[in-house]
Structures are given as C-alpha cells and as structure tokens.
Amino acid sequence: MSKDTKSTYDDNIVKMFVYATMLWGTAAFLFGVIAALQMAIWQFNFDLEWLTFGRLRPLHTNAAIFAFAGNTIFAGIYYSTQRLTRIRMWSDTLSKIHFWGWQLIIVAAAITLPLGFSQGKEYAELEWPIDIAIAVIWVVFGVNFLMTLVKRREKHMYVALWFYIATFVTVAILHIFNSIVLPVSFLKSYPVYAGIQDALVQWWYGHNAVAFFLTTPFLGLMYYFIPKAVNRPVYSYRLSIIHFWALIFIYIWAGPHHLLNTALPDWLQTMGVVFSVMLWAPSWGGMINGLLTLRGSWHLLRTDPIVKFFVTAVTFYGMSTFEGPLLSIKSINSLAHYTDWIIGHVHAGALGWNGFMAFGLIYYLIPKLFDTKLYSRTLANAHFWLGTLGIIFYYSSMLAAGLTQGLMWRALDSNGQLVYPDFVETVTKIVPLYYIRIIGGTLYLVGFIIMIYNIIKTVKSSQGKVISVAIPEKAYFPNEKEGDGHRKLEGMAMTFTILATIAVVIGSVIELVPAMSMHKYVSMEKIVEPLTPLELAGRDIYIREGCYVCHSQMIRKMTSDVLRFGEPSTIEQSMYDHPFQWGSKRTGPDLARVGKKYPNMWHYEHMKNPRQVVQNSLMPNYSWLYKKDLDYYSLRKKLSALKRLGVPYTEQQVVNADVYAQSEADGVAESLVEAGVKVDIANKEILALIIYLQSLGQKGGD
Amino acid sequence: MKQEALKYFTNINLIAFAFFLFLITFIGIVFWTLRRSAKSQYEELGRAPLREEANRGK
C-alpha cells in the first residue's frame, strides 16, 4: 500500500467484518431454525450424532453470540473508532490478524462442537486450544484499539469509546478466568473449578458475557450510530455518562440471579437479586436517551429503514432490561426458571436488540462504504416487518410455553399432590407453541436473507468503485478550561481504562471470592464418593452429547421440585463435579436423583429410542452409543487429572482405572443380557452412560 | 497466605464497606456530571460524532 494510507480511514476492514456478519448470521439463524424444528419434531435430529440437539444448540448459541454479534461489534467499532479519533487504526496488520484470527476461531468452533468436543459450560463450550486462540486474538484487537485511542487527534474520548473500552477489558477478564482448565489431551480438559464454585464462576461469566458482549458494545454503537442516522447529537450526553458508570458498577454483581432457589448460599442469592433490580434504572435511562435522540426527527421513523431498525432495537433493549430484573425476583424466577420463558427473554434481546442494531448498522454502513444508495428501500422495509413479526411470534409463543409449563410443574391438588406428575405431559402440552416458534424463526431468517440480497445488489451497483475516505486534516483540540477533573480523566485513555478495570475487578472479586472459599459451606460430615472410572467415562459422554441443554441436575428448594424429583440438591453432591452440570433448562426432567429410579434395561431401551418407553417423548435417539467402543485407555489420565484437582482418588484407583472400568462395563453388560438384550454390547459406550445415570444422587452428600 | 487473604472476603462487613465505597463513588460521578456549570461543555462534547462529517467538505 502506498504511503498515503495514513491519510485515509481503513474502511476495508469494516467491509470485511460486515461480510463476515452476514455469512455467520445466516449460519446462526439457520441452526436456530433447525434446533426449533427438533424441539417440535424429534425426527429432525436425523439420528445423526453431529446434528443432534445437544450438539446443535451450543453451535447455534456460539454462532449467534461470537460469530454474528461479534463480527457486528467489530465492524461498528472499527468504523466509529477511526472517525471519533480522527486517525486510521493504529496497525493495519493487527486489524487483519484480528479479522482472520476471529474467523478461524469460528471455523474451529463449527468443526469441534458438532464433533462433541465441549467443556460442558454454556457459551464457553469451546475446548482449551480454541480458548487460548480467543484470548490471543482478543488481545490483538485490544492493543490495536487502545493504541488508536492513545494516538488519537481528538481531545475528548466520546462516550461510545468508553463502552468499547469496558467491553475489551471485561470480556478479557471473564474469558480468561472462566476458561482455566487442566488439559487431559488436545481436545479434552476439566475446569479447575468444581460444583458450586464452577457454578458461580460460570454464571459470573455467562451473565456478564450478555452484559459486556451483547450490551455495552451495542450501546456504544447506539451512541454513535443513532446520532449519525438522524444527524443530531444524543439527547443528553450527561445521561449517557451516568448510564455508562451505572452499568459498570452494577452489572458485574448480578451473576447469581441465574442460580436462584438453588443450593447457593442465601446471601449471595439476595445480592444477585438486589443488583439485578437496580439495573432497571440505568438501562431505562439509556433507552430513553437513545429514543429521545430522535426528538424533532420522528418522521424518519416512517421513512428511513435504518432509523426503524435502530429505534425498534432500542425499544427491545428497554423491554429486555425491564423483563430481566423482573425475572430476577425470587418468586417470579421460581416460576420462570428452567422454562421457555427464559428462552423467549433471551431471544427478545438477541433478535430484537442485537439483531436489529446489526441490521440498522449494515444498512447504514454499506451505502456509505461504497458511496452509493441502498438498492431497495422496499426490500429493507419488508425485512423490517418480517423481522418484527418473527420476534413477536417467537417471544409470545415462548412466553406462553414457559408460563404454561411452569404452572403445570407447580400445580398441586387439594391433597398437596402434583396435578401433573407425569413430566412428559407438561411437554406435550406446549408442543403446539413450538410450531409457532418455528414460524417466528423462519420469518426472521427470510427477512435476513432478503437483506443479504439487497446488500449484494447495493454493492454491485457501485460497480467496484474503490473509495477511500480522507481523514480530516485538522486535529480537534479545543482550548479547555484547566482543572475539570472528569474530563481530564477522559482525556487519558490508559488511565481511564485502568479505572474502569478496577471497578469491574472489585465487583468480580466480591462476587467470586466467596466461591473460592466455598469449602466453608461444605459440610465435612457428609461423605461424598467420587465417581468410579466407568461412571466418569459416562459423565464425559453426557457432556459430549450436551444432555445439560435439556436436563438440569439441581433440585431447587421448592415444594413442587421436591415432590417431583426428591430432596433438594446439596452443595456437597456436586462438589467433585468438574464442570458442574446444574443446567439452565428443563426440556426433560431433572436428573440429579435419577439413579436407581429405573432398571438398567429401561435406560438401555430409552436411550436407543425414548418413545419405546415414554410415549410422546421429544428426546433424540442416541443410536451411536450402541455402536461406539469405550475408550478405557484415556481413563487413567482423566482420573489422574481430577486427582490433581482435588478429587480424592487413590493412587491405586488411578493406575487401575482402565482395568476397573472394563470389569464395571462387563457387569452392566451382563445385567442387560440377563434382562434380554440379544446383540453384542460388550464395551459399548451406552454401558458407561447407564452406569453414570444410575449413580446420580447415589453418592452421598445428603 | 492465600487462605489468609481469602478469609477476609467472607467478612460481610468488608463486602458492605466495598459496596458503599462503590455507591459513594458512583453518586459522586452523578453529581459531578450533572453540575449545572458543565452543561454547555457536555453539550459540545456530545457533538463529537457529527463534527467529523462537517469537516469533510464534501
């Protein structure tokens, strides 16, 4: 490239991120629709191991969050940061490494997740080599971004940049701390945290991934692109500053609201509730600030598709951040948790807020970047209405499904007995609503494809014209009154970054350190036995197949949970679980105490084809478990790794793990043959899964 | 050493203290930002996204 690149913005990188957004968005939405089909019609699991719901769902969430939303964020950040700092990105090379590195990570995820390589933690499923790559690429992005700020030719750092800084810092901290594992092999590892500790770290991560990957960066985009779209400054700049600090101070504490009514100590639950409810105020402040930016330009809402998307997105932001605190109230949570209401809540945020912000951004950027006009406004409007309708279908059906199922689970008759003791009955009831969801998701996908067509046409109409936008020659350093504290602070990119980091770290420490000292809550009188080698092998299959996306292993302290599933789960019962598998959704029943509930033969039939034993079950078939041979050999390494993490295995158990597992497998096989199994099942994976299921709730800790 | 340090974090008073420190800092920021005298300056700062365009001379 010639020397004068320094005098133009790097818009090429923005284009690349936009294209990537469109590519991965298609994948994410398509996987979503297939997953929705599987929930209504089990045959859509196709009996293919790599397409089954337990593996597809992580692929869908990772694609939506990290591939679709991720590339959107980067496109918007690269575009706006350069313009707000009046310089080109600090290093074109780092920009390129960032782009290609990120896409490579997505490809790696798209290969490993369907193959069943998973850490078994939501939104953090990727195995450790990919985790390391994410950390490296994230730092590459951060260095490039922060250096651009340091070199900037504009005195003040506009508030959008603060949101980006907070995003960079916090996501780095979250990702690194949640991903600390002990590798067993190239694509298998165990988290260093166990049980309740792992639960707290995971939901500190999970909640703040929503906060700092799907909220703060998009708010930064909102504060830059809405003023651009309507050509007016933000309604109140001061409110945006308060919005920023309020989110930084409050968000990080709210993680425990994902663990309400569980075995988590009460004071932590209460803290999570209080902070979640507090979030309501700044979120709505931010929403109002975004909407009122349109004051005097409301007519654009009728005429400009970009404004339509942005305004609707902000409205959904308001809706989701109203619903979030509501769902954090313990009594409401006891009804909504584990149901489809939560799924509806998440999609109102993801499809409405993140998706529509992304679409507005793309419709804004592409004509600008190619110095041309959008090919068709009509199509953009069609996209808008299809998308909106899609979300309405989606959300309302999931809300209805959640409420219906939640109420059925807790319904008691006059004798205090469950009205619907048969779990599958509460599933069949909501299947019609699952069909409506499919319609919603499909509408949304169709709208998106229309957008892609529209964008391709727009790019073509520019006839390959290469334009580069010159950077204003003048820097902007107005004379300022000396001694204005906060604004001086804003002037210092690094200092500002460090202070925001401190706020986030203190919040995290206070939320997490109790987890580190959880031994105080673990009673030593309650003896818990670790899993036997074959049970452990079964547990790893459970993680590989993603059973946790449909099954919880956490009986809450509620009458209806106890009547249905048995005594509440204790902290001790999962104290050796690396990772914890408490789950977050009950499409199927809780499994924490399923051990010994059924004979081995029942599980044997059930896993092969659930409908053979339970009419109308939605659970996929797991035929491949009956063909694949067990890997005894790796068990020594696995036990040894877990021993190092504090699971009380003896040296003897570690050394003989494979031999012992083999004899256990023979035992299970024998019992099945006695019960009438005719085919050869020696050393098959199903044996390990059965023995694991039979061990649940049978290891002490009560 | 590590256990020593960790011990304090189950101390609910310390957590309450940190919380109030946070709260006071935050309230401080709010008041600082909302000072009447700073209004016009902040309005000027809020124009940053639009300024760059005006300068493009196109």
Coordinates of C-alpha atoms in Angstrom, one line a residue, chain A residues 202-637:
Chain A
Q202 CA -19.7 -19.8 35.1
W203 CA -22.7 -17.6 35.8
W204 CA -20.5 -14.6 36.6
Y205 CA -19.1 -15.3 33.1
G206 CA -22.4 -16.1 31.5
H207 CA -24.3 -13.1 32.8
N208 CA -21.5 -10.7 32.1
A209 CA -21.0 -12.1 28.6
V210 CA -24.5 -10.9 28.0
A211 CA -23.6 -7.6 29.7
F212 CA -20.3 -6.9 28.1
F213 CA -20.5 -8.7 24.8
L214 CA -24.2 -8.1 23.9
T215 CA -24.9 -4.9 25.8
T216 CA -22.1 -2.5 26.3
P217 CA -20.6 -2.7 22.8
F218 CA -24.0 -2.4 21.3
L219 CA -24.7 0.6 23.5
G220 CA -21.5 2.2 22.2
L221 CA -22.8 1.6 18.7
M222 CA -26.1 3.1 19.7
Y223 CA -24.5 6.2 21.0
Y224 CA -22.5 6.7 17.8
F225 CA -24.8 5.4 15.0
I226 CA -28.2 6.8 16.1
P227 CA -26.9 10.4 16.2
K228 CA -25.3 9.7 12.8
A229 CA -28.5 8.3 11.3
V230 CA -30.7 11.2 12.4
N231 CA -28.0 13.8 12.2
R232 CA -28.5 15.0 15.8
P233 CA -26.4 14.7 18.9
V234 CA -27.5 12.3 21.6
Y235 CA -30.4 13.6 23.6
S236 CA -28.4 14.0 26.8
Y237 CA -24.7 13.4 26.8
R238 CA -24.6 13.6 30.6
L239 CA -27.2 10.9 30.9
S240 CA -25.0 8.7 28.7
I241 CA -22.1 9.2 31.0
I242 CA -24.2 8.2 34.0
H243 CA -25.6 5.3 32.0
F244 CA -22.0 4.1 31.5
W245 CA -20.8 4.2 35.0
A246 CA -24.0 2.8 36.4
L247 CA -23.7 -0.3 34.2
I248 CA -20.0 -0.7 35.0
F249 CA -20.7 -0.5 38.7
I250 CA -23.8 -2.7 38.9
Y251 CA -23.7 -5.3 36.1
I252 CA -20.8 -7.3 37.3
W253 CA -22.5 -8.1 40.6
A254 CA -25.7 -9.6 39.2
G255 CA -24.5 -13.1 38.1
P256 CA -26.1 -15.1 41.0
H257 CA -29.6 -14.3 39.6
H258 CA -29.0 -17.4 37.4
L259 CA -28.8 -19.6 40.5
L260 CA -31.9 -18.6 42.5
N261 CA -33.5 -21.1 44.8
T262 CA -30.6 -23.5 44.3
A263 CA -28.0 -24.7 46.8
L264 CA -26.2 -21.3 46.6
P265 CA -26.0 -19.6 50.0
D266 CA -28.9 -17.2 50.5
W267 CA -26.9 -14.0 51.0
L268 CA -25.3 -14.4 47.5
Q269 CA -28.7 -15.0 46.0
T270 CA -30.1 -11.9 47.7
M271 CA -27.1 -9.8 46.5
G272 CA -27.8 -11.0 42.9
V273 CA -31.4 -10.0 43.2
V274 CA -30.7 -6.6 44.6
F275 CA -28.2 -5.7 41.9
S276 CA -30.4 -7.1 39.2
V277 CA -33.3 -4.9 40.2
M278 CA -31.0 -1.9 40.4
L279 CA -30.0 -2.4 36.8
W280 CA -33.5 -1.4 35.8
A281 CA -32.8 2.3 36.3
P282 CA -29.7 2.9 34.2
S283 CA -31.0 0.6 31.5
W284 CA -34.1 2.6 31.1
G285 CA -32.2 5.8 31.3
G286 CA -30.1 4.6 28.4
M287 CA -33.1 3.5 26.4
I288 CA -34.9 6.8 26.8
N289 CA -31.7 8.6 26.0
G290 CA -31.4 6.7 22.7
L291 CA -35.1 7.2 21.8
L292 CA -35.2 10.9 22.6
T293 CA -32.2 11.5 20.3
L294 CA -34.9 11.4 17.6
R295 CA -36.7 14.4 19.1
G296 CA -37.8 16.5 16.2
S297 CA -37.0 13.8 13.6
W298 CA -39.7 11.4 14.4
H299 CA -40.8 11.5 10.7
L300 CA -37.7 9.5 9.9
L301 CA -39.3 6.6 11.8
R302 CA -41.8 6.4 8.9
T303 CA -39.4 6.9 6.0
D304 CA -36.0 5.6 6.9
P305 CA -35.5 1.9 7.3
I306 CA -32.2 2.5 9.2
V307 CA -34.0 4.5 11.8
K308 CA -36.8 2.0 12.0
F309 CA -34.3 -0.8 12.9
F310 CA -32.4 1.3 15.4
V311 CA -35.5 2.6 17.2
T312 CA -37.1 -0.9 17.4
A313 CA -33.8 -2.3 18.6
V314 CA -33.6 0.3 21.4
T315 CA -37.2 -0.5 22.3
F316 CA -36.4 -4.2 22.6
Y317 CA -33.4 -3.2 24.8
G318 CA -35.8 -1.5 27.1
M319 CA -38.2 -4.4 27.0
S320 CA -35.5 -7.0 27.8
T321 CA -33.9 -4.9 30.5
F322 CA -37.3 -4.5 32.1
E323 CA -38.0 -8.2 32.0
G324 CA -34.5 -9.2 33.2
P325 CA -34.9 -7.6 36.7
L326 CA -38.4 -8.9 36.8
L327 CA -37.1 -12.5 36.2
S328 CA -34.5 -11.9 39.0
I329 CA -37.2 -11.6 41.6
K330 CA -37.1 -14.9 43.5
S331 CA -40.8 -15.7 43.3
I332 CA -41.0 -15.0 39.6
N333 CA -37.8 -16.8 39.0
S334 CA -39.1 -19.9 40.7
L335 CA -41.9 -20.0 38.1
A336 CA -39.8 -19.0 35.0
H337 CA -36.5 -20.7 35.6
Y338 CA -35.9 -23.8 33.6
T339 CA -38.8 -22.9 31.3
D340 CA -39.1 -21.5 27.8
W341 CA -39.9 -18.1 29.2
I342 CA -36.2 -17.6 29.6
I343 CA -35.6 -18.7 26.0
G344 CA -38.2 -16.0 25.0
H345 CA -36.4 -13.4 27.1
V346 CA -33.1 -14.2 25.6
H347 CA -34.4 -14.0 22.0
A348 CA -36.2 -10.7 22.6
G349 CA -32.8 -9.4 23.5
A350 CA -30.8 -11.2 20.8
L351 CA -33.1 -10.9 17.8
G352 CA -34.6 -7.6 18.8
W353 CA -31.8 -5.6 20.4
N354 CA -28.6 -7.2 18.9
G355 CA -30.1 -8.3 15.6
F356 CA -31.9 -5.1 14.8
M357 CA -28.9 -3.0 15.8
A358 CA -26.8 -5.1 13.5
F359 CA -29.2 -4.7 10.6
G360 CA -29.5 -0.9 11.1
L361 CA -25.7 -0.8 11.1
I362 CA -25.4 -2.8 7.9
Y363 CA -28.0 -0.7 6.1
Y364 CA -26.2 2.4 7.3
L365 CA -22.6 1.3 6.5
I366 CA -22.8 -0.4 3.1
P367 CA -24.1 2.6 1.1
K368 CA -21.6 4.8 2.9
L369 CA -18.7 2.5 2.4
F370 CA -19.5 2.1 -1.3
D371 CA -20.6 5.7 -1.8
T372 CA -23.9 4.7 -3.3
K373 CA -27.6 4.3 -2.5
L374 CA -29.3 1.3 -0.9
Y375 CA -30.6 -0.8 -3.8
S376 CA -34.2 -1.1 -2.5
R377 CA -35.9 0.6 0.4
T378 CA -39.0 -1.6 -0.2
L379 CA -37.0 -4.7 0.5
A380 CA -35.4 -3.1 3.6
N381 CA -38.9 -2.3 4.8
A382 CA -40.0 -5.9 4.1
H383 CA -37.1 -7.1 6.1
F384 CA -38.1 -4.9 8.9
W385 CA -41.6 -6.2 9.1
L386 CA -40.7 -9.8 8.6
G387 CA -38.1 -9.5 11.4
T388 CA -40.5 -7.7 13.7
L389 CA -43.3 -10.2 13.1
G390 CA -40.8 -13.1 13.6
I391 CA -39.8 -11.8 17.0
I392 CA -43.4 -11.3 18.1
F393 CA -44.2 -14.9 17.1
Y394 CA -41.1 -16.1 18.8
Y395 CA -41.5 -14.2 22.0
S396 CA -45.2 -14.7 22.6
S397 CA -45.1 -18.4 21.9
M398 CA -42.2 -18.9 24.3
L399 CA -43.7 -16.8 27.0
A400 CA -46.9 -18.8 26.7
A401 CA -45.0 -22.1 26.7
G402 CA -43.0 -21.0 29.7
L403 CA -45.9 -19.9 31.8
T404 CA -48.0 -23.0 30.8
Q405 CA -45.2 -25.4 31.7
G406 CA -44.1 -23.5 34.8
L407 CA -47.6 -23.5 36.2
M408 CA -48.2 -27.2 35.3
W409 CA -45.0 -28.1 37.2
R410 CA -46.1 -26.5 40.3
A411 CA -49.8 -27.3 40.2
L412 CA -50.9 -29.1 43.4
D413 CA -54.2 -30.7 44.2
S414 CA -56.1 -30.3 47.5
N415 CA -54.1 -33.2 49.0
G416 CA -50.9 -31.4 48.2
Q417 CA -50.0 -33.8 45.4
L418 CA -48.8 -32.9 41.9
V419 CA -51.6 -32.5 39.4
Y420 CA -49.3 -33.4 36.5
P421 CA -46.9 -36.0 38.0
D422 CA -46.0 -37.2 34.5
F423 CA -43.3 -34.9 33.2
V424 CA -43.9 -35.7 29.6
E425 CA -47.5 -34.5 29.9
T426 CA -46.2 -30.9 30.5
V427 CA -44.0 -31.2 27.4
T428 CA -46.7 -32.4 25.0
K429 CA -48.9 -29.6 26.1
I430 CA -46.6 -26.9 24.8
V431 CA -45.5 -28.6 21.5
P432 CA -48.1 -26.5 19.5
L433 CA -46.3 -23.4 20.7
Y434 CA -43.1 -24.9 19.5
Y435 CA -44.6 -24.9 16.0
I436 CA -45.4 -21.2 16.3
R437 CA -41.8 -20.5 17.3
I438 CA -40.7 -22.3 14.1
I439 CA -42.8 -19.8 12.1
G440 CA -41.3 -16.9 14.0
G441 CA -37.7 -18.0 13.5
T442 CA -38.3 -18.7 9.8
L443 CA -39.8 -15.3 9.2
Y444 CA -36.7 -13.7 10.8
L445 CA -34.4 -15.8 8.7
V446 CA -36.3 -15.0 5.5
G447 CA -36.0 -11.3 6.3
F448 CA -32.3 -11.6 6.9
I449 CA -31.8 -13.3 3.5
I450 CA -33.7 -10.5 1.8
M451 CA -31.3 -8.1 3.4
I452 CA -28.3 -10.1 2.1
Y453 CA -29.8 -9.9 -1.4
N454 CA -30.4 -6.2 -1.0
I455 CA -26.8 -5.6 0.1
I456 CA -25.3 -7.7 -2.7
K457 CA -27.3 -5.6 -5.2
T458 CA -26.2 -2.4 -3.5
V459 CA -22.5 -3.4 -3.6
K460 CA -22.9 -4.4 -7.3
S461 CA -24.5 -1.1 -8.1
S462 CA -21.3 0.7 -7.0
Q463 CA -19.5 -1.0 -9.9
G464 CA -16.4 -1.8 -8.0
K465 CA -15.6 1.8 -7.3
V466 CA -12.9 1.9 -4.7
I467 CA -13.4 4.9 -2.5
S468 CA -11.2 5.9 0.5
V469 CA -12.4 8.5 2.9
A470 CA -9.9 11.1 3.8
I471 CA -9.3 11.8 7.5
P472 CA -9.9 15.5 8.4
E473 CA -6.6 17.2 8.4
K474 CA -7.3 19.3 11.4
A475 CA -7.0 17.6 14.8
Y476 CA -9.6 18.7 17.3
F477 CA -8.1 20.0 20.5
P478 CA -10.2 23.0 21.6
N479 CA -8.8 25.1 24.4
E480 CA -10.3 23.9 27.6
K481 CA -10.6 25.3 31.0
E482 CA -8.0 23.7 33.1
G483 CA -8.8 21.6 36.0
D484 CA -12.0 19.8 35.0
G485 CA -11.4 16.5 36.7
H486 CA -13.6 14.0 35.0
R487 CA -12.9 15.4 31.5
K488 CA -9.2 15.3 32.1
L489 CA -9.6 11.7 33.1
E490 CA -11.4 11.0 29.9
G491 CA -8.5 12.6 28.1
M492 CA -6.2 9.9 29.4
A493 CA -7.1 6.7 27.6
M494 CA -4.9 4.4 29.6
T495 CA -5.8 5.8 33.0
F496 CA -9.4 5.7 32.1
T497 CA -9.1 2.1 31.1
I498 CA -7.4 1.2 34.3
L499 CA -10.1 2.8 36.4
A500 CA -12.9 1.1 34.6
T501 CA -11.0 -2.1 35.1
I502 CA -10.7 -1.6 38.8
A503 CA -14.4 -1.0 39.1
V504 CA -15.1 -4.3 37.2
V505 CA -12.5 -6.2 39.1
I506 CA -13.7 -5.2 42.6
G507 CA -17.2 -6.2 41.7
S508 CA -15.9 -9.5 40.4
V509 CA -13.8 -10.2 43.4
I510 CA -16.6 -9.7 45.8
E511 CA -18.9 -11.9 43.8
L512 CA -16.3 -14.6 43.2
V513 CA -14.2 -14.9 46.3
P514 CA -16.9 -16.4 48.3
A515 CA -16.9 -19.1 45.7
M516 CA -13.2 -19.6 46.2
S517 CA -13.8 -20.2 49.9
M518 CA -16.8 -22.3 49.4
H519 CA -15.2 -25.0 51.5
K520 CA -16.7 -23.1 54.4
Y521 CA -20.1 -24.1 53.2
V522 CA -19.3 -27.7 52.5
S523 CA -20.0 -29.9 55.5
M524 CA -17.3 -32.4 56.1
E525 CA -19.6 -34.8 57.9
K526 CA -21.4 -35.5 54.7
I527 CA -19.3 -38.1 52.9
V528 CA -19.4 -37.9 49.1
E529 CA -17.8 -40.6 47.0
P530 CA -16.2 -39.7 43.7
L531 CA -17.4 -41.3 40.5
T532 CA -15.9 -44.7 39.6
P533 CA -13.9 -44.8 36.4
L534 CA -16.7 -46.1 34.2
E535 CA -19.2 -43.6 35.7
L536 CA -16.7 -40.9 34.9
A537 CA -16.5 -42.2 31.3
G538 CA -20.3 -42.0 31.2
R539 CA -20.2 -38.4 32.6
D540 CA -17.9 -37.4 29.8
I541 CA -20.3 -38.8 27.3
Y542 CA -23.1 -36.9 29.0
I543 CA -21.0 -33.7 28.5
R544 CA -20.1 -34.6 24.9
E545 CA -23.7 -35.2 23.9
G546 CA -24.8 -31.9 25.6
C547 CA -27.5 -33.6 27.8
Y548 CA -27.2 -30.5 30.0
V549 CA -29.0 -28.4 27.4
C550 CA -32.2 -30.3 28.1
H551 CA -31.7 -31.7 31.6
S552 CA -30.9 -30.0 34.9
Q553 CA -29.1 -31.6 37.9
M554 CA -30.3 -29.3 40.6
I555 CA -33.4 -29.8 42.6
R556 CA -34.5 -26.5 44.0
K557 CA -35.7 -25.9 47.5
M558 CA -39.4 -25.7 46.4
T559 CA -42.2 -27.9 47.2
S560 CA -43.1 -28.7 43.6
D561 CA -39.4 -29.6 42.8
V562 CA -39.1 -31.8 45.9
L563 CA -42.4 -33.6 45.2
R564 CA -41.4 -34.2 41.6
F565 CA -37.7 -35.0 41.9
G566 CA -36.8 -35.7 45.6
E567 CA -34.9 -33.8 48.3
P568 CA -33.2 -30.6 47.3
S569 CA -29.8 -31.0 45.9
T570 CA -27.0 -30.1 48.3
I571 CA -23.7 -28.3 47.6
E572 CA -21.9 -31.5 48.6
Q573 CA -23.5 -33.6 45.9
S574 CA -21.7 -31.8 43.1
M575 CA -18.5 -30.9 45.0
Y576 CA -16.4 -33.2 42.7
D577 CA -18.1 -32.2 39.5
H578 CA -15.6 -30.6 37.1
P579 CA -17.6 -29.0 35.4
F580 CA -20.8 -28.6 37.3
Q581 CA -23.9 -29.7 35.3
W582 CA -26.7 -28.0 37.1
G583 CA -28.2 -26.9 33.8
S584 CA -30.4 -24.0 33.0
K585 CA -33.3 -25.5 31.0
R586 CA -35.6 -28.4 31.7
T587 CA -36.9 -29.7 28.4
G588 CA -36.6 -33.0 30.1
P589 CA -36.9 -33.8 33.8
D590 CA -34.2 -33.1 36.4
L591 CA -31.7 -35.9 36.7
A592 CA -30.0 -35.2 40.0
R593 CA -31.6 -38.2 41.6
V594 CA -32.5 -40.4 38.7
G595 CA -30.1 -43.1 39.8
K596 CA -31.8 -46.4 40.7
K597 CA -35.1 -45.0 39.6
Y598 CA -35.3 -47.4 36.7
P599 CA -33.5 -50.7 35.9
N600 CA -30.6 -50.7 33.5
M601 CA -32.7 -52.2 30.9
W602 CA -35.1 -49.2 31.0
H603 CA -32.2 -46.8 30.2
Y604 CA -31.0 -49.2 27.5
E605 CA -34.3 -49.0 25.7
H606 CA -34.9 -45.4 26.5
M607 CA -31.6 -44.1 25.1
K608 CA -32.0 -46.1 21.9
N609 CA -35.4 -44.7 21.3
P610 CA -37.1 -42.8 24.1
R611 CA -40.6 -43.3 22.6
Q612 CA -40.3 -47.0 23.1
V613 CA -40.7 -46.5 26.9
V614 CA -42.2 -43.0 27.1
Q615 CA -44.9 -42.1 24.7
N616 CA -44.6 -38.7 23.1
S617 CA -41.1 -38.0 24.3
L618 CA -39.1 -35.4 22.5
M619 CA -35.8 -36.7 23.4
P620 CA -33.5 -37.6 20.5
N621 CA -32.4 -41.2 19.8
Y622 CA -28.8 -42.0 20.7
S623 CA -28.1 -44.9 18.4
W624 CA -24.4 -44.3 18.0
L625 CA -23.8 -45.0 21.7
Y626 CA -24.7 -48.7 20.9
K627 CA -22.0 -48.9 18.2
K628 CA -19.1 -46.9 19.5
D629 CA -16.5 -48.7 21.7
L630 CA -15.5 -47.3 25.0
D631 CA -12.1 -45.7 25.4
Y632 CA -10.8 -47.2 28.6
Y633 CA -7.3 -46.2 27.9
S634 CA -7.8 -42.5 28.5
L635 CA -9.3 -43.1 31.9
R636 CA -6.0 -43.2 33.8
K637 CA -5.1 -39.8 32.5

